[in-house]
XYZ file of C-alpha atoms in Angstrom:
333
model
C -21.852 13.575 155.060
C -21.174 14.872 151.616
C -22.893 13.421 149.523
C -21.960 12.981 145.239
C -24.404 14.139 142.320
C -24.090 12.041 139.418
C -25.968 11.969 135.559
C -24.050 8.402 134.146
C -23.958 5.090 134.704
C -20.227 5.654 133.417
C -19.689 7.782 136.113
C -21.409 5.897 139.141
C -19.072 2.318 137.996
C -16.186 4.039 137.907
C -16.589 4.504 141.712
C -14.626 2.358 143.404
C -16.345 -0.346 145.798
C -15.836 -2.202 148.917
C -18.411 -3.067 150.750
C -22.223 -3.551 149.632
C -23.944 -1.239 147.671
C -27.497 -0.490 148.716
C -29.851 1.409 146.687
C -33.157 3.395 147.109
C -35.327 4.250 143.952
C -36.959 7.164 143.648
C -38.733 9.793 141.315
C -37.778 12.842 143.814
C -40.199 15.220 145.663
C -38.317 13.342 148.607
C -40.012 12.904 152.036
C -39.569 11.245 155.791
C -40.950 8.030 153.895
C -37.710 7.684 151.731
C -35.446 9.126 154.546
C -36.782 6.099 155.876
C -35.618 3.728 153.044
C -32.468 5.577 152.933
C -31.435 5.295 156.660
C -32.310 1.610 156.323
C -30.013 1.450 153.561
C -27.435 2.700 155.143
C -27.672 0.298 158.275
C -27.562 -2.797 155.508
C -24.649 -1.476 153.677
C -22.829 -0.371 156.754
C -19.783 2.109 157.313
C -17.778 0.470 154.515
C -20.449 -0.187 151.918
C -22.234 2.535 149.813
C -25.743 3.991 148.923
C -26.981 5.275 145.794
C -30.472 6.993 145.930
C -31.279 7.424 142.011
C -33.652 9.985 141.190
C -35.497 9.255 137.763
C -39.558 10.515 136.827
C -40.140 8.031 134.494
C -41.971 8.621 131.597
C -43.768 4.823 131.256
C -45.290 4.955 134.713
C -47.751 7.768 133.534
C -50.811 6.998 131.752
C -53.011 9.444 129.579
C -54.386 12.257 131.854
C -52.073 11.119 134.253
C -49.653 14.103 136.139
C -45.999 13.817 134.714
C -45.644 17.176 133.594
C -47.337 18.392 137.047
C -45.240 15.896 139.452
C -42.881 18.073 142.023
C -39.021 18.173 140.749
C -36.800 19.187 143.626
C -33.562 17.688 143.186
C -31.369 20.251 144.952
C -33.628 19.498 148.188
C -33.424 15.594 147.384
C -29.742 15.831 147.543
C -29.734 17.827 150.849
C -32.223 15.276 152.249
C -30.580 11.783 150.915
C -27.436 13.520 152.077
C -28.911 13.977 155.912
C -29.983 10.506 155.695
C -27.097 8.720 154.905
C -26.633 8.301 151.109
C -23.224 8.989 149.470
C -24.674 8.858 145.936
C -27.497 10.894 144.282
C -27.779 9.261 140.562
C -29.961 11.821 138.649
C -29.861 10.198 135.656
C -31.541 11.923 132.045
C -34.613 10.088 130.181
C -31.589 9.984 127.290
C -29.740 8.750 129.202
C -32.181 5.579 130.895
C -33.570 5.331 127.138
C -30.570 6.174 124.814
C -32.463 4.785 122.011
C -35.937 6.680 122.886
C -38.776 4.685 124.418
C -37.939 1.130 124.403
C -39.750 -1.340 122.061
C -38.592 -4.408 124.714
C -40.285 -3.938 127.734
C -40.709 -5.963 130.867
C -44.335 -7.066 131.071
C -46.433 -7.580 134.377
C -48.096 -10.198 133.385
C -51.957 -11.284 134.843
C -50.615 -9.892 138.620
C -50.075 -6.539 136.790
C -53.678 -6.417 135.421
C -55.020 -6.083 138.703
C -56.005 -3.478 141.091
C -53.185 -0.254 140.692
C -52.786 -2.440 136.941
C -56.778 -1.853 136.021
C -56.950 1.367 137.170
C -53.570 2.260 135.703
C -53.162 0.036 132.208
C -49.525 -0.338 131.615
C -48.220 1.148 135.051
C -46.276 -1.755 135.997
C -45.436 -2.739 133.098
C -43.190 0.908 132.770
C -42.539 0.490 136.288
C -40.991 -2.871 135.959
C -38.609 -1.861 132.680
C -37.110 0.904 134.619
C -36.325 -1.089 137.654
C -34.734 -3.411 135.727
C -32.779 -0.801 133.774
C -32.019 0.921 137.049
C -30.645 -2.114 138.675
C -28.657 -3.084 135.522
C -26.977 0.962 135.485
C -26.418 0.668 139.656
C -25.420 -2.620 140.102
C -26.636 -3.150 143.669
C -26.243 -6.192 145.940
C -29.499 -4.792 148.174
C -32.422 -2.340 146.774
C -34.774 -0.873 149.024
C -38.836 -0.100 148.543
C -41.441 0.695 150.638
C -44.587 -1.295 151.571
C -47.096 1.373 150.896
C -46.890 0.626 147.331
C -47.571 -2.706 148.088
C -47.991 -4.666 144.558
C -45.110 -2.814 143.431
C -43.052 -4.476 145.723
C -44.526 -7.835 144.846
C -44.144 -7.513 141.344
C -40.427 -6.651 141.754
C -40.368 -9.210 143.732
C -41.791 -11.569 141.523
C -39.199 -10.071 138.502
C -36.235 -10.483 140.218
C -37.008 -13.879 140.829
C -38.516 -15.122 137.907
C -36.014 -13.197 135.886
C -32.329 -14.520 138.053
C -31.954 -11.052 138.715
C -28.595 -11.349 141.561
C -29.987 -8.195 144.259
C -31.828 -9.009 147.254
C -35.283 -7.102 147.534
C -35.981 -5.377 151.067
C -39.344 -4.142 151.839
C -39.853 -1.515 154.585
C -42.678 -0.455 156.429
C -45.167 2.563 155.682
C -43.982 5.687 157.045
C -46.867 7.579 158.459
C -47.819 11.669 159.444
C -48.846 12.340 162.671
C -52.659 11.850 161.742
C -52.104 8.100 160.013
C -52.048 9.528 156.676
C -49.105 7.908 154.733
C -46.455 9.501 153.389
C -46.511 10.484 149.800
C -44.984 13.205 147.441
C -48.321 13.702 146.375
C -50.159 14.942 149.603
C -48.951 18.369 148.596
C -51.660 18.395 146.250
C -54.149 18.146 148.574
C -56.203 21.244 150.085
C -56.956 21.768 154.013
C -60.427 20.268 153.371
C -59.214 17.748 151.334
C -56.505 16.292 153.404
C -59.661 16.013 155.732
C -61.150 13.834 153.575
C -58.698 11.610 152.721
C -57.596 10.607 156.082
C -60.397 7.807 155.610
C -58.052 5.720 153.309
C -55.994 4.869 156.536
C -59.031 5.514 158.818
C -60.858 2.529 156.636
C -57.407 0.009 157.035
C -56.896 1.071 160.555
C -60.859 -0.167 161.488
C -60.460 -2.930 159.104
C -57.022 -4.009 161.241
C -59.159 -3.540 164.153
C -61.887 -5.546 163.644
C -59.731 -8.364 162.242
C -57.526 -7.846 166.127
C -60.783 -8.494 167.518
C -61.384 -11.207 165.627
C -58.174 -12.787 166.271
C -58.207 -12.315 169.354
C -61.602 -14.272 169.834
C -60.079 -17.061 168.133
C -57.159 -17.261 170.642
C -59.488 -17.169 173.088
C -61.596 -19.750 171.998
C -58.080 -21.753 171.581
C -56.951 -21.351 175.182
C -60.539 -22.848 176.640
C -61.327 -26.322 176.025
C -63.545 -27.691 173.423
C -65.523 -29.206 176.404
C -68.289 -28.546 178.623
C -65.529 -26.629 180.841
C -65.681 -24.092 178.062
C -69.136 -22.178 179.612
C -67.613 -22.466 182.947
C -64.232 -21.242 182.151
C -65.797 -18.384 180.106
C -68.584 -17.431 182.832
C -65.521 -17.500 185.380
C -64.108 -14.247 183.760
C -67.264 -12.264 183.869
C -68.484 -13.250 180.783
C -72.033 -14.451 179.967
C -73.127 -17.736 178.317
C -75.119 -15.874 176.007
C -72.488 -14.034 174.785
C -69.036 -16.012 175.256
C -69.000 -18.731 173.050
C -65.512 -17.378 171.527
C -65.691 -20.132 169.029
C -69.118 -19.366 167.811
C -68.269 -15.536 167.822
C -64.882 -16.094 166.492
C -66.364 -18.159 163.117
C -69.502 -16.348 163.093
C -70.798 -14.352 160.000
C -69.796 -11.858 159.285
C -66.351 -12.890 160.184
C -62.620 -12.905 158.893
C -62.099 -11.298 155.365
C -65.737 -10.436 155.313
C -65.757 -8.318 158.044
C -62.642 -6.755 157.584
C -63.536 -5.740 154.275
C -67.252 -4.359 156.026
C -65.594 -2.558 158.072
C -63.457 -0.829 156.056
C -66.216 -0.117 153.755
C -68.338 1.633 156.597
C -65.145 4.772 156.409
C -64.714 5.075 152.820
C -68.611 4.919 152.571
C -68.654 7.950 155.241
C -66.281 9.722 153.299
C -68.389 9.794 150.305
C -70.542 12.029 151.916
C -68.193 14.580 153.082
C -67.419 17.913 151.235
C -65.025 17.565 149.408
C -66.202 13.736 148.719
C -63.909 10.820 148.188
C -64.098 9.147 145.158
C -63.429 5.131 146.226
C -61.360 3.643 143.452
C -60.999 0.298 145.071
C -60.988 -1.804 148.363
C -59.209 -5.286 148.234
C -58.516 -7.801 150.753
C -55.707 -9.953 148.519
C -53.055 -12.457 148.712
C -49.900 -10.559 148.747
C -48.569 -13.511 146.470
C -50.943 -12.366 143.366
C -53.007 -9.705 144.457
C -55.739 -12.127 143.609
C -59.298 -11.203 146.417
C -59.095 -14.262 149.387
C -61.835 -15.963 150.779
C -63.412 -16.423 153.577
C -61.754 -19.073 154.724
C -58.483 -17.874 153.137
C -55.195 -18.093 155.901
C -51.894 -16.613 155.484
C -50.609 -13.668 155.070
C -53.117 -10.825 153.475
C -52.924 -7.292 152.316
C -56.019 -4.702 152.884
C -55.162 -1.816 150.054
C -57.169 1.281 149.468
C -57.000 3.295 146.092
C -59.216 6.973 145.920
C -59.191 10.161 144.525
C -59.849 13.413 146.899
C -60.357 16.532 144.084
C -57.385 15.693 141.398
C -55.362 13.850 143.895
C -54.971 10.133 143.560
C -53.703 8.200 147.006
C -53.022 4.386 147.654
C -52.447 2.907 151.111
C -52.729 -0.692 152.555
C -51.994 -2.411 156.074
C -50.775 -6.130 156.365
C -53.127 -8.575 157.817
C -52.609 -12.384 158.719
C -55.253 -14.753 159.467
C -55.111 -17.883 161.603
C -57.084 -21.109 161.275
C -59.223 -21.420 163.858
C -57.978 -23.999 166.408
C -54.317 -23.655 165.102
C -51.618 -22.239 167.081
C -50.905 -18.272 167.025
């Protein structure tokens, strides 16, 4: 489809409109994780509606030290991609013309949710992140915007502007999109050396054994829910080959360590592995949190939960997470 460049907000409202418009933010270096976002995009707005990828490096996401001047630009292969995925608009706007006035003295603040995790490592990422979404929805005017999961507290704190704030767009969230290997997706992987791409395939080796040791652990507490809470529990255990020793499913199932704990452990074990190799990882943080306020559960915590992963392989900074939910034992799946 062909697909139309545009620098102003002037020029992207005087496009006529019929059905919904569905927009994907980006800062370029485009990859199969927003051909993702934009193909999802395009289902929601349909053949009559319209999608606007914008493509915008801004300045207030990056810290001191941090790699604006070194992040990829590419926009004549981020048209040709967003094209091939189904958007009709690129909107390429200029940092004059996102901040006509220069860097804005009125920002949008993050508040305590911002502080954490990505927020301590990163002081006043979100809160840079957060003024250009909101500028960027103001200057596209979308009824839908799309973002993916793997920056996880982004989402939540867009989330958590857009309702707070009465912004009118509804906020979709779309799955990680992963390489072959389980690394996810990122414009920054490009940085990364043979050897160190080696390395940091523990960030979604360390989620991918903390998912599976909280599986396991769910699954011993549906277990324990299917047999009764009687003295036809040994007998109905020992009757599928398992031992009395071993096949209390309630005992195992609320033992220590169990739930968050041993999720978290096991998680640990990886990155703790990948210390040692050469190149090392450097572990910037492992969190187990409520997705609500990033805010560490407990051990007794049920809901909804997100396991996120922050480390540095050489001069390369990645983020990943998985979604988790845990059950009360003796609840129903």
């Amino acid at each position: 489809m062909t697909t139309t460049l545009l620098s102003t907000a002037r020029d992207l409202h005087a496009r006529a409109r019929a059905g919904r418009r569905a927009v994907v933010m980006t800062m370029g270096a485009l990859h199969e994780g927003h051909a993702t976002l934009i193909r999802t995009a395009r289902d929601i707005a349909g053949p009559d509606g319209e999608v606007v990828v914008t493509v915008f490096v801004n300045p207030l996401q990056f810290g001191r030290g941090e790699d604006l001047d070194r992040y990829p630009r590419t926009l004549d292969a981020d048209v040709e991609l967003a094209g091939r995925s189904g958007a009709d608009v690129v909107f390429a706007p200029t940092v004059d013309e996102v901040y006509p006035g220069g860097e804005p003295q009125v920002r949008i603040t993050a508040g305590p949710m911002g502080e954490r995790l990505e927020g301590s490592s990163r002081p006043g990422h979100f809160d840079g992140m957060l003024t250009v979404v909101a500028k960027l929805l103001h200057l596209t005017r979308p009824d839908v915007a799309l973002y993916g999961q793997k920056d996880a507290q982004q989402l939540a704190l867009i989330r958590r502007m857009v309702r707070d704030l009465n912004f009118g767009v509804e906020i979709v969230g779309v799955p990680t999109v992963r390489e072959e290997d389980g690394l996810a997706l990122s414009s920054r992987n490009r940085y990364l050396s043979a050897a160190e791409r080696r390395t940091a395939l523990a960030l979604s080796g360390a989620l991918f054994a903390g998912q599976d040791r909280h599986a396991a652990q769910e699954a011993l507490r549906a277990r324990a829910r299917e047999v009764p809470a009687t003295r036809a529990r040994a007998e109905a255990l020992s009757a599928i080959g398992e031992s009395r020793a071993a096949a209390d499913a309630h005992a195992v199932a609320t033992a220590v360590p169990g739930g968050p704990a041993a999720v978290r452990a096991a998680a640990r074990q990886v990155l703790d592995e990948a210390a040692r190799l050469e190149p090392p990882l450097a572990l910037d943080y492992l969190a187990l949190v409520d997705p609500s306020d990033f805010t560490e559960i407990g051990d007794d915590f049920t809901g909804d939960a997100v396991l996120a992963v922050a480390a540095r392989v050489g001069a390369t900074r990645l983020i990943d997470n998985v979604p988790l939910t845990f059950t009360r034992f003796g609840a129903a799946s």
